[in-house]
């Protein structure tokens, strides 16, 4: 058995199920999961997920490993930062991100901890906001188990890191538990982004909704290739010129 401090853990935080994967120094990957209860009266939507994550980390028992946390897009709010020669420094970009999220979310934006990508000259940027109390709870849970927190990412960011190699120009779609995330990529960089609750889980109707979004955003991306990451058995089929490909959901469908 390998020393636990050489193991690598990945924690998937999702409104339905929490999954903890352990990649030991030697041997096969193991996986534990915990169902997430519905929010009680007065609870935030993320509180039951945090409670389940804390319990799962305690159940694992081992300490000292490196921990990566991936948070479902249900708990993330994104903003696409348009390129501007006047907004290049970190403070200016953060101010723009806060203004954009405030415009969309109102006072709820004040409770977000916002992370920015690295600026690239002439290209749009990405801001991701997660409730700071959820982040504080996840960090505290890792610290209490003496785990080394190596990264904490939104699901979209984690998935794009895997898929960008095969999608330089085109669309990435994540369909997960009634949630739809659509990212348009131009030369590997995000040029268009939608992240919201889907109107339905029925594949035929969802296909129409997705086709409408793609048509509305088509000018932002010069590409018809669409990668669909979905936990549903039958993902929506797009007609016409769209070239759709089903790719494995992050975590091997752990959030089904």
PDB file of C-alpha atoms in Angstrom, residues 4 9 19 44 47 58 64 72 77 79 108 118 121 129 139 141-142 147 169 183 206 217-218 220 225 238 243 248 251:
ATOM      1  CA  UNK A   4      -1.418   8.365   1.501  1.00  0.00           C
ATOM      2  CA  UNK A   9      -7.708  13.094  -4.754  1.00  0.00           C
ATOM      3  CA  UNK A  19     -17.874  12.048  -5.721  1.00  0.00           C
ATOM      4  CA  UNK A  44     -28.705  28.045   0.378  1.00  0.00           C
ATOM      5  CA  UNK A  47     -25.202  24.061   1.689  1.00  0.00           C
ATOM      6  CA  UNK A  58     -14.148  12.425   6.741  1.00  0.00           C
ATOM      7  CA  UNK A  64      -1.948  14.220   3.575  1.00  0.00           C
ATOM      8  CA  UNK A  72     -20.386  22.006 -10.877  1.00  0.00           C
ATOM      9  CA  UNK A  77     -21.525  32.344 -12.304  1.00  0.00           C
ATOM     10  CA  UNK A  79     -18.725  36.658 -17.023  1.00  0.00           C
ATOM     11  CA  UNK A 108     -26.160  38.280  -5.116  1.00  0.00           C
ATOM     12  CA  UNK A 118      -4.705  35.222 -17.387  1.00  0.00           C
ATOM     13  CA  UNK A 121      -3.640  40.683 -25.648  1.00  0.00           C
ATOM     14  CA  UNK A 129     -17.616  33.595  -9.359  1.00  0.00           C
ATOM     15  CA  UNK A 139     -11.085  24.898   1.993  1.00  0.00           C
ATOM     16  CA  UNK A 141     -12.887  20.755   5.016  1.00  0.00           C
ATOM     17  CA  UNK A 142      -9.625  20.081   3.177  1.00  0.00           C
ATOM     18  CA  UNK A 147      -5.139  17.571   2.687  1.00  0.00           C
ATOM     19  CA  UNK A 169     -12.884  26.529 -33.346  1.00  0.00           C
ATOM     20  CA  UNK A 183     -18.974  27.926 -24.625  1.00  0.00           C
ATOM     21  CA  UNK A 206     -33.591  20.611 -25.465  1.00  0.00           C
ATOM     22  CA  UNK A 217     -24.229  33.109 -30.951  1.00  0.00           C
ATOM     23  CA  UNK A 218     -22.991  31.848 -34.336  1.00  0.00           C
ATOM     24  CA  UNK A 220     -18.887  34.829 -32.439  1.00  0.00           C
ATOM     25  CA  UNK A 225     -18.219  21.449 -34.584  1.00  0.00           C
ATOM     26  CA  UNK A 238     -28.790  18.774 -33.731  1.00  0.00           C
ATOM     27  CA  UNK A 243     -21.215  18.430 -36.465  1.00  0.00           C
ATOM     28  CA  UNK A 248     -17.289  11.761 -21.794  1.00  0.00           C
ATOM     29  CA  UNK A 251     -15.466  12.546 -13.908  1.00  0.00           C
TER      30      UNK A 251
END
